[in-house]
Short mmCIF file of C-alpha atoms in Angstrom, two decimals:
data_model
loop_
_atom_site.label_atom_id
_atom_site.label_comp_id
_atom_site.label_asym_id
_atom_site.label_seq_id
_atom_site.Cartn_x
_atom_site.Cartn_y
_atom_site.Cartn_z
CA MET V 1 129.65 185.68 76.79
CA LYS V 2 132.22 183.01 77.62
CA LYS V 3 131.09 179.40 77.53
CA LEU V 4 130.13 177.86 80.83
CA LYS V 5 132.80 175.52 82.20
CA LEU V 6 131.66 172.31 83.86
CA GLY V 7 133.93 170.36 86.15
CA TYR V 8 133.34 166.66 85.43
CA ALA V 9 134.28 164.55 88.47
CA PRO V 10 132.93 161.00 88.15
CA THR V 11 133.38 159.08 91.39
CA ARG V 12 133.65 155.45 92.49
CA ARG V 13 134.34 153.45 95.64
CA PHE V 14 136.94 150.73 96.08
CA VAL V 15 134.53 147.97 97.15
CA PHE V 16 132.63 147.78 93.85
CA SER V 17 133.65 147.20 90.24
CA ALA V 18 136.33 149.67 89.11
CA GLU V 19 135.82 148.42 85.54
CA ASP V 20 132.12 149.26 85.59
CA ALA V 21 132.84 152.68 87.11
CA PHE V 22 135.31 153.42 84.29
CA LYS V 23 132.75 152.30 81.70
CA TYR V 24 130.13 154.63 83.10
CA LYS V 25 132.60 157.50 83.34
CA VAL V 26 133.02 157.32 79.56
CA THR V 27 129.34 156.66 78.78
CA ILE V 28 128.03 159.54 80.87
CA LYS V 29 130.48 162.04 79.41
CA GLU V 30 129.55 161.01 75.89
CA LYS V 31 125.89 161.39 76.80
CA ILE V 32 126.14 164.92 78.20
CA GLN V 33 128.22 165.96 75.20
CA SER V 34 125.41 164.74 72.94
CA PHE V 35 122.93 167.22 74.51
CA GLY V 36 124.42 170.04 72.43
CA LEU V 37 124.77 172.51 75.31
CA ASP V 38 127.03 175.55 75.04
CA MET V 39 129.63 174.46 77.58
CA ASP V 40 133.19 173.22 77.97
CA ILE V 41 133.95 170.14 80.08
CA VAL V 42 136.98 169.95 82.37
CA ASP V 43 137.58 166.32 83.39
CA LEU V 44 140.01 164.47 85.66
CA GLU V 45 142.12 162.80 82.98
CA GLY V 46 145.79 162.73 83.94
CA ILE V 47 145.21 163.29 87.65
CA ASN V 48 145.28 159.54 88.18
CA SER V 49 145.27 156.48 85.95
CA GLU V 50 141.45 156.21 85.97
CA GLY V 51 140.29 159.82 85.62
CA LEU V 52 137.96 159.16 88.56
CA LEU V 53 137.46 160.67 92.00
CA TYR V 54 137.97 158.18 94.80
CA ASP V 55 139.15 158.11 98.40
CA ASP V 56 142.59 159.61 98.07
CA ASN V 57 143.24 162.97 99.74
CA VAL V 58 146.13 163.73 97.40
CA ASN V 59 143.85 163.28 94.40
CA ALA V 60 141.23 165.52 96.04
CA ASP V 61 143.76 168.34 96.32
CA LEU V 62 144.77 167.87 92.69
CA ILE V 63 141.14 167.91 91.57
CA ILE V 64 140.47 171.11 93.50
CA GLU V 65 143.60 172.69 92.03
CA ARG V 66 142.65 171.76 88.47
CA PHE V 67 139.08 172.99 88.74
CA LYS V 68 140.19 176.26 90.33
CA GLN V 69 142.87 176.76 87.71
CA GLU V 70 140.36 176.12 84.93
CA GLN V 71 137.84 178.42 86.66
CA VAL V 72 134.94 175.99 86.39
CA ASP V 73 131.46 177.42 86.94
CA ALA V 74 129.83 174.23 88.24
CA VAL V 75 130.71 170.64 89.16
CA PHE V 76 129.02 167.37 88.22
CA PHE V 77 129.68 164.33 90.43
CA PRO V 78 128.17 161.31 88.65
CA HIS V 79 128.35 158.30 90.98
CA CYS V 80 129.65 155.52 88.79
CA ASN V 81 129.47 152.63 91.23
CA PHE V 82 128.93 153.88 94.79
CA GLY V 83 130.99 157.03 95.18
CA THR V 84 133.35 158.53 97.74
CA GLU V 85 131.16 160.91 99.69
CA ASP V 86 133.80 162.63 101.82
CA THR V 87 136.02 163.50 98.87
CA VAL V 88 133.05 164.74 96.85
CA ALA V 89 132.09 166.98 99.76
CA ARG V 90 135.63 168.32 100.18
CA VAL V 91 135.88 169.22 96.51
CA GLY V 92 132.42 170.80 96.48
CA LYS V 93 133.16 172.82 99.62
CA ALA V 94 136.50 174.08 98.34
CA LEU V 95 135.06 175.27 95.02
CA GLY V 96 131.86 176.94 96.20
CA LYS V 97 130.16 176.38 92.84
CA PRO V 98 126.80 174.79 91.98
CA VAL V 99 126.97 171.02 92.42
CA LEU V 100 125.02 168.35 90.54
CA LEU V 101 124.53 164.97 92.19
CA TRP V 102 123.25 162.04 90.11
CA GLY V 103 124.08 158.45 89.35
CA PRO V 104 122.98 155.90 86.75
CA ARG V 105 120.40 153.39 87.92
CA ASP V 106 121.84 150.04 89.00
CA GLU V 107 121.43 146.85 86.97
CA ALA V 108 120.07 143.63 88.44
CA PRO V 109 122.50 141.58 90.58
CA LEU V 110 124.60 138.95 88.80
CA GLU V 111 123.52 135.30 88.86
CA ASP V 112 125.77 134.66 91.84
CA GLY V 113 124.05 137.48 93.73
CA MET V 114 126.93 139.94 93.50
CA ARG V 115 126.34 143.55 92.51
CA LEU V 116 128.80 145.50 90.37
CA ARG V 117 127.52 148.85 91.61
CA ASP V 118 125.53 150.33 94.48
CA THR V 119 124.97 153.77 93.03
CA GLN V 120 121.73 154.70 94.72
CA CYS V 121 123.13 153.86 98.14
CA GLY V 122 126.13 156.06 97.39
CA LEU V 123 123.86 158.96 96.46
CA PHE V 124 122.12 158.72 99.84
CA ALA V 125 125.49 158.85 101.56
CA THR V 126 126.85 161.77 99.55
CA GLY V 127 123.68 163.83 99.99
CA LYS V 128 124.04 163.58 103.75
CA VAL V 129 127.72 164.50 103.77
CA LEU V 130 127.19 167.47 101.44
CA ARG V 131 124.67 168.74 103.98
CA ARG V 132 127.22 168.27 106.77
CA PHE V 133 129.67 170.37 104.76
CA ASN V 134 126.98 173.00 104.07
CA VAL V 135 127.33 172.51 100.33
CA PRO V 136 124.11 173.33 98.43
CA PHE V 137 123.50 170.89 95.60
CA THR V 138 121.07 169.91 92.87
CA TYR V 139 119.83 166.34 92.72
CA VAL V 140 118.50 164.48 89.69
CA THR V 141 116.57 161.26 90.26
CA ASN V 142 118.57 158.04 89.98
CA THR V 143 117.77 157.02 86.40
CA ARG V 144 119.38 155.26 83.47
CA VAL V 145 121.74 157.24 81.27
CA ASN V 146 119.30 157.34 78.36
CA ASP V 147 116.30 158.31 80.47
CA PRO V 148 114.77 161.70 79.49
CA VAL V 149 114.65 162.62 83.18
CA PHE V 150 118.45 162.70 83.26
CA GLU V 151 118.65 164.92 80.19
CA ARG V 152 115.99 167.25 81.60
CA GLY V 153 117.67 167.51 84.98
CA PHE V 154 121.17 167.94 83.58
CA THR V 155 120.11 170.58 81.05
CA ASN V 156 118.22 172.48 83.72
CA PHE V 157 121.26 172.36 86.00
CA ILE V 158 123.48 173.88 83.33
CA SER V 159 120.98 176.72 82.90
CA THR V 160 120.87 177.12 86.68
CA ALA V 161 124.67 177.31 86.84
CA ASN V 162 124.64 179.95 84.10
CA VAL V 163 122.21 182.07 86.15
CA VAL V 164 124.36 181.72 89.26
CA ARG V 165 127.64 182.60 87.56
CA GLN V 166 126.18 185.70 85.90
CA PHE V 167 124.36 186.78 89.06
CA ARG V 168 127.57 186.51 91.08
CA SER V 169 129.46 188.76 88.65
CA LEU V 170 126.73 191.34 88.07
CA ARG V 171 127.65 194.95 87.41
CA ILE V 172 124.95 197.31 86.20
CA LEU V 173 125.61 200.54 84.35
CA GLN V 174 123.28 203.11 85.92
CA ILE V 175 122.65 206.10 83.65
CA GLY V 176 121.09 208.81 85.80
CA PRO V 177 119.04 208.54 89.00
CA ARG V 178 115.48 207.24 89.03
CA PRO V 179 112.77 209.68 87.91
CA SER V 180 111.84 211.71 91.00
CA SER V 181 108.21 210.63 90.90
CA PHE V 182 109.01 206.92 90.64
CA TRP V 183 109.45 205.90 94.27
CA THR V 184 108.82 202.32 93.17
CA MET V 185 112.29 202.30 91.58
CA MET V 186 114.11 202.84 94.89
CA CYS V 187 116.77 200.25 95.62
CA ASN V 188 119.38 199.70 98.31
CA GLU V 189 122.72 199.85 96.52
CA GLY V 190 124.76 199.04 99.60
CA GLU V 191 122.60 196.05 100.47
CA LEU V 192 122.81 194.67 96.91
CA LEU V 193 126.60 194.78 97.18
CA GLU V 194 126.83 193.43 100.72
CA ARG V 195 124.33 190.64 100.28
CA PHE V 196 124.73 189.59 96.65
CA GLY V 197 127.96 191.18 95.43
CA ILE V 198 126.04 193.17 92.80
CA GLU V 199 127.84 196.35 91.75
CA LEU V 200 126.38 199.52 90.26
CA PHE V 201 128.45 201.81 88.06
CA PRO V 202 126.67 205.18 88.01
CA ILE V 203 127.17 207.84 85.36
CA THR V 204 125.18 211.00 84.70
CA LEU V 205 122.97 211.92 81.79
CA VAL V 206 125.55 214.57 80.94
CA ASP V 207 128.15 211.81 80.54
CA ILE V 208 125.99 209.85 78.09
CA GLN V 209 124.97 213.05 76.27
CA ARG V 210 128.60 214.05 75.68
CA ALA V 211 129.57 210.55 74.56
CA SER V 212 126.61 210.39 72.17
CA LYS V 213 127.44 213.81 70.69
CA ARG V 214 131.05 212.80 70.13
CA ILE V 215 129.96 209.62 68.34
CA GLU V 216 127.29 211.49 66.35
CA ASN V 217 129.90 213.95 65.05
CA GLY V 218 132.34 211.17 64.16
CA ASN V 219 132.40 208.57 61.43
CA SER V 220 132.94 205.31 63.31
CA SER V 221 131.99 201.97 61.81
CA GLU V 222 129.90 201.24 64.92
CA LEU V 223 127.74 204.29 64.24
CA ALA V 224 127.39 203.41 60.56
CA GLU V 225 126.33 199.84 61.44
CA ALA V 226 123.75 201.09 63.94
CA VAL V 227 122.29 203.55 61.43
CA ASP V 228 122.13 200.86 58.73
CA TYR V 229 120.43 198.48 61.15
CA ILE V 230 117.72 201.01 62.01
CA LYS V 231 117.06 201.88 58.39
CA GLU V 232 116.95 198.24 57.32
CA LYS V 233 114.86 196.81 60.16
CA LEU V 234 112.38 199.62 60.85
CA ASP V 235 109.99 201.89 59.01
CA TRP V 236 111.52 205.26 59.92
CA SER V 237 109.36 207.39 57.64
CA GLU V 238 107.88 209.37 60.57
CA VAL V 239 111.28 210.66 61.75
CA THR V 240 114.23 212.43 60.14
CA GLU V 241 117.65 211.09 59.21
CA ASN V 242 119.19 213.24 61.93
CA ASP V 243 116.86 211.54 64.42
CA VAL V 244 118.08 208.13 63.25
CA ILE V 245 121.71 209.19 63.63
CA ARG V 246 121.15 210.54 67.16
CA ILE V 247 119.36 207.35 68.23
CA ALA V 248 122.15 205.22 66.74
CA ALA V 249 124.80 207.36 68.46
CA LEU V 250 123.07 206.88 71.82
CA LYS V 251 122.99 203.12 71.29
CA VAL V 252 126.71 203.06 70.48
CA ALA V 253 127.56 205.27 73.47
CA MET V 254 125.64 203.07 75.87
CA LYS V 255 127.31 199.92 74.53
CA GLN V 256 130.77 201.48 74.76
CA TYR V 257 130.16 202.51 78.36
CA ALA V 258 128.93 199.00 79.19
CA ARG V 259 132.09 197.49 77.70
CA GLN V 260 134.43 199.95 79.40
CA THR V 261 132.85 199.42 82.80
CA GLY V 262 132.41 195.64 82.54
CA SER V 263 128.64 195.99 82.89
CA THR V 264 126.31 193.24 81.69
CA ALA V 265 123.10 195.28 81.95
CA ILE V 266 122.01 198.93 81.90
CA ALA V 267 119.36 200.88 83.79
CA ILE V 268 118.62 204.31 82.31
CA GLN V 269 116.57 207.33 83.36
CA CYS V 270 114.64 207.37 80.10
CA TRP V 271 112.51 210.45 80.83
CA SER V 272 112.23 213.37 80.96
CA SER V 273 115.65 215.01 81.22
CA LEU V 274 117.15 212.89 78.46
CA GLN V 275 114.76 213.98 75.71
CA GLU V 276 115.05 217.59 76.84
CA ALA V 277 118.85 217.37 76.57
CA MET V 278 119.16 215.20 73.43
CA GLY V 279 115.85 215.59 71.64
CA ILE V 280 115.21 211.84 71.40
CA MET V 281 113.75 208.98 73.39
CA PRO V 282 116.14 206.07 74.23
CA CYS V 283 113.52 203.34 73.67
CA LEU V 284 114.85 202.00 70.35
CA ALA V 285 118.45 202.16 71.56
CA ASN V 286 117.34 200.11 74.58
CA ALA V 287 115.59 197.63 72.27
CA ILE V 288 118.63 197.10 70.04
CA LEU V 289 120.99 196.60 72.97
CA THR V 290 118.60 194.14 74.61
CA ASP V 291 118.56 192.18 71.36
CA GLU V 292 122.37 192.10 71.60
CA GLN V 293 122.19 190.51 75.08
CA ILE V 294 122.89 193.74 76.94
CA PRO V 295 119.45 194.23 78.52
CA VAL V 296 118.42 197.81 79.21
CA THR V 297 115.68 198.69 81.68
CA CYS V 298 113.66 201.88 81.81
CA GLU V 299 113.19 204.40 84.62
CA THR V 300 116.51 203.35 86.21
CA ASP V 301 115.00 200.08 87.37
CA ILE V 302 118.01 198.35 88.96
CA HIS V 303 116.02 195.35 90.16
CA GLY V 304 114.60 195.02 86.65
CA ALA V 305 118.13 194.92 85.22
CA ILE V 306 119.07 192.19 87.69
CA THR V 307 115.99 190.23 86.63
CA SER V 308 116.85 190.65 82.95
CA VAL V 309 120.34 189.20 83.36
CA MET V 310 119.01 186.25 85.36
CA VAL V 311 116.27 185.48 82.85
CA GLN V 312 118.46 185.60 79.76
CA ALA V 313 121.13 183.54 81.54
CA ALA V 314 118.50 180.89 82.32
CA ALA V 315 117.89 180.66 78.56
CA MET V 316 121.66 180.21 78.07
CA ASN V 317 121.73 183.64 76.39
CA GLN V 318 119.96 182.16 73.36
CA ALA V 319 116.87 184.42 73.45
CA PRO V 320 116.26 188.12 74.14
CA THR V 321 114.27 189.35 77.09
CA PHE V 322 111.69 192.15 76.98
CA PHE V 323 111.10 194.63 79.77
CA ALA V 324 107.41 195.33 80.28
CA ASP V 325 104.91 197.29 82.30
CA LEU V 326 102.00 195.31 83.68
CA THR V 327 99.35 197.79 82.68
CA VAL V 328 95.66 196.94 82.11
CA ARG V 329 93.47 193.87 82.12
CA HIS V 330 92.19 192.47 78.85
CA PRO V 331 88.77 193.92 77.99
CA ASP V 332 87.24 190.49 77.38
CA ASN V 333 89.46 187.91 79.09
CA ALA V 334 89.39 187.82 82.90
CA ASN V 335 92.85 186.24 82.95
CA GLY V 336 94.31 188.49 80.26
CA GLU V 337 96.79 191.32 80.79
CA LEU V 338 98.64 193.85 78.62
CA LEU V 339 102.44 193.74 78.70
CA PHE V 340 103.53 197.14 77.39
CA HIS V 341 106.24 199.72 77.28
CA CYS V 342 106.67 202.92 75.32
CA GLY V 343 108.83 201.32 72.64
CA ASN V 344 111.71 199.26 74.00
CA PHE V 345 110.88 195.62 73.11
CA PRO V 346 113.55 193.90 70.97
CA VAL V 347 113.07 194.40 67.24
CA SER V 348 113.64 190.68 66.60
CA LEU V 349 110.42 189.88 68.49
CA SER V 350 108.19 192.07 66.32
CA VAL V 351 105.21 190.60 64.50
CA GLU V 352 105.58 193.10 61.66
CA GLU V 353 108.39 192.65 59.18
CA ARG V 354 109.36 196.33 59.57
CA PRO V 355 107.88 197.82 62.73
CA LYS V 356 107.60 201.59 63.04
CA LEU V 357 110.13 204.00 64.51
CA ARG V 358 107.90 206.74 65.85
CA LYS V 359 107.64 209.80 68.09
CA HIS V 360 106.58 209.32 71.68
CA PHE V 361 102.81 209.46 72.02
CA LEU V 362 102.46 210.38 75.72
CA PHE V 363 104.92 213.18 76.47
CA ASP V 364 104.18 216.69 75.27
CA ASP V 365 107.43 217.11 73.33
CA HIS V 366 106.74 213.94 71.28
CA SER V 367 110.43 213.20 70.86
CA PRO V 368 111.35 210.50 68.31
CA GLY V 369 112.83 207.17 69.31
CA THR V 370 110.07 204.68 70.16
CA HIS V 371 110.05 201.28 68.46
CA GLU V 372 106.34 200.49 68.27
CA GLY V 373 104.29 197.44 67.43
CA GLU V 374 103.10 194.10 68.68
CA ILE V 375 105.56 191.33 69.46
CA LYS V 376 104.98 187.63 68.99
CA GLY V 377 102.99 185.63 71.48
CA GLY V 378 103.37 181.96 72.31
CA SER V 379 104.57 180.54 75.63
CA MET V 380 106.71 182.75 77.81
CA THR V 381 108.10 183.22 81.30
CA LEU V 382 107.52 186.37 83.35
CA ALA V 383 109.83 187.13 86.26
CA ARG V 384 110.73 189.84 88.74
CA PHE V 385 113.60 190.12 91.25
CA ASP V 386 112.59 192.52 93.99
CA GLY V 387 112.74 193.17 97.68
CA ASP V 388 112.24 195.51 100.61
CA HIS V 389 112.96 195.52 104.35
CA GLY V 390 116.05 193.41 103.67
CA GLU V 391 114.15 190.49 102.12
CA TYR V 392 114.38 189.56 98.43
CA GLN V 393 112.17 187.34 96.31
CA LEU V 394 112.00 186.14 92.72
CA PHE V 395 108.49 186.17 91.24
CA LEU V 396 107.98 183.48 88.59
CA GLY V 397 105.01 182.81 86.35
CA ARG V 398 104.15 181.52 82.90
CA ALA V 399 101.94 183.17 80.32
CA LYS V 400 100.87 182.73 76.70
CA GLY V 401 100.16 185.32 74.05
CA ILE V 402 96.54 185.98 73.07
CA PRO V 403 94.80 188.33 70.63
CA GLY V 404 93.91 191.77 71.93
CA PRO V 405 93.16 195.30 70.78
CA TYR V 406 95.76 197.54 69.17
CA THR V 407 97.61 199.96 71.43
CA ARG V 408 100.48 202.37 70.95
CA GLY V 409 103.99 201.44 72.08
CA SER V 410 105.52 197.97 72.07
CA TYR V 411 103.16 195.39 73.48
CA VAL V 412 101.76 191.88 73.73
CA TRP V 413 98.54 190.65 75.35
CA VAL V 414 98.93 187.53 77.49
CA GLU V 415 96.78 185.10 79.41
CA VAL V 416 97.76 183.55 82.75
CA ASN V 417 96.18 180.83 84.84
CA ASP V 418 94.58 183.06 87.49
CA TRP V 419 95.08 186.81 87.01
CA PRO V 420 93.37 187.85 90.29
CA LEU V 421 95.89 185.67 92.15
CA TRP V 422 98.78 187.23 90.19
CA GLU V 423 97.46 190.72 90.79
CA GLU V 424 97.15 190.20 94.52
CA LYS V 425 100.66 188.73 94.78
CA LEU V 426 102.14 191.57 92.73
CA VAL V 427 100.32 194.35 94.57
CA LYS V 428 101.06 192.97 98.04
CA GLY V 429 104.69 192.76 97.09
CA PRO V 430 107.52 193.20 97.28
CA TYR V 431 107.01 193.78 93.54
CA VAL V 432 106.24 196.71 91.25
CA HIS V 433 104.59 197.20 87.86
CA HIS V 434 107.66 196.07 85.90
CA SER V 435 108.38 192.51 84.80
CA VAL V 436 110.80 190.74 82.48
CA GLY V 437 109.52 188.36 79.83
CA ILE V 438 111.17 185.78 77.62
CA HIS V 439 109.83 183.31 75.07
CA ALA V 440 111.17 180.25 76.89
CA ASN V 441 110.37 178.10 79.91
CA VAL V 442 113.12 179.11 82.30
CA ILE V 443 111.14 178.84 85.52
CA PRO V 444 112.71 175.56 86.78
CA ALA V 445 116.23 176.93 86.21
CA LEU V 446 115.48 180.22 87.97
CA TYR V 447 113.76 178.38 90.81
CA GLU V 448 116.78 176.10 91.29
CA ALA V 449 119.22 179.02 91.07
CA CYS V 450 117.71 180.51 94.22
CA SER V 451 119.09 177.57 96.22
CA TYR V 452 122.60 178.85 95.39
CA ILE V 453 121.86 182.52 96.15
CA PRO V 454 121.55 183.01 99.92
CA GLY V 455 118.94 185.59 100.76
CA LEU V 456 116.84 185.11 97.62
CA THR V 457 113.55 183.20 97.93
CA PRO V 458 111.73 181.82 94.87
CA ASP V 459 108.10 182.93 94.66
CA PRO V 460 106.42 180.95 91.87
CA VAL V 461 102.75 181.59 91.16
CA ASP V 462 102.36 179.25 88.16
CA PRO V 463 103.58 176.57 88.19
CA THR V 464 103.57 176.08 91.93
CA GLU V 465 106.65 175.05 93.85
CA SER V 466 105.43 171.44 94.12
CA GLU V 467 104.73 171.34 90.37
CA ILE V 468 108.24 172.58 89.57
CA GLN V 469 109.75 169.95 91.85
CA ALA V 470 107.59 167.25 90.26
CA TRP V 471 108.73 168.38 86.81
CA LEU V 472 112.37 168.07 87.85
CA ARG V 473 111.62 164.52 88.96
CA GLY V 474 110.17 163.78 85.53
CA ASN V 475 106.47 164.52 85.96
CA GLY V 476 104.08 167.18 84.71
CA LEU V 477 104.52 170.59 83.10
#
């Protein structure tokens, strides 16, 4: 994944101190570089003598040209003394990227009563003009450069921008249609393209079978690496070496197809035609690819694949997701729930040092290929992109791992704040029994990303919308 590119456009106004604006331009850039985020910064140096945005239409055109040429993914307009609201709005409008609005808190007036900056006043002005230009933007409270609120807000914005850029370029490799009995996995392909620009690239199970067989009969380094990985990371004593090779070949075939088609996620019809044709389950192959930041969802769940990309993008692609069924309530905890799937959770999340590679325990043919065992608990985010009747929502909630009884498959027991509330919201929709989890707090970033995705409404259950907004202002959570 390419690094996110941030357009850095510090702004001033002619009636306040140009020297102070220049000082803050440098200080703020040094500060955001110190946060250690995986991003490149494109600044304004060389466009004019100050490297600042101010009221000059020629400079505005040059700024737009530079940012477009550099293909920035987001723009930050720190207001370094007051700011030039019309030029900020023109640049933001022309780029159509997520915009961050913030300015450093003003110092006390000088002894003679003069003020070197009027940053907060400038922020009020720019916010209004951005609205006039219909430019959606993120705002971080007017704070000092070293205030933790600024770091929190800026970091969250970068995660938000990463979600938006990956959402806007989404292509999903669809391997086979949904299982015929899973009406819950219906999706509107045309509407996803028309409304969100999300593309599907469908192939058949015959396509993936042929590709897997070709790889299985070859001697590629990719196949050898996949086989070695399985043998090193998992206890494969319950299956044969030929089973391991077939599973590894499927993993390689899926990854090659994703690369060739420019797909960032995969949705596969994991039963029952595939095991009848190939003699294996795809669960472990799905798990390995998800660990490699190519999330794979079961039962051809397109909306689940969309969710997976959004969630891992919100974590800046630094943590794997896991794709889970919401299955049964905890036998002893009224707010506990089992997150489970047949065997597709990433191997890196396993509690055991060498989890088991096993045969499927539910289907009559008991084909090999399930990666089974408990995964680690701790704090996590659960999310679900879904919709019907032309309306789309993003379910958001937080959970924590808890002890629970052993079960087959890959699983983790979790506790939430109010399971009956969750259950009602999930049943009444527009959601299904699938969710995407990640061991990170990405709810504020996903919530904010919805403001840049027309037609997608955030639907947080815990924390609430007001709690998320308070957190972004520096309170709570």
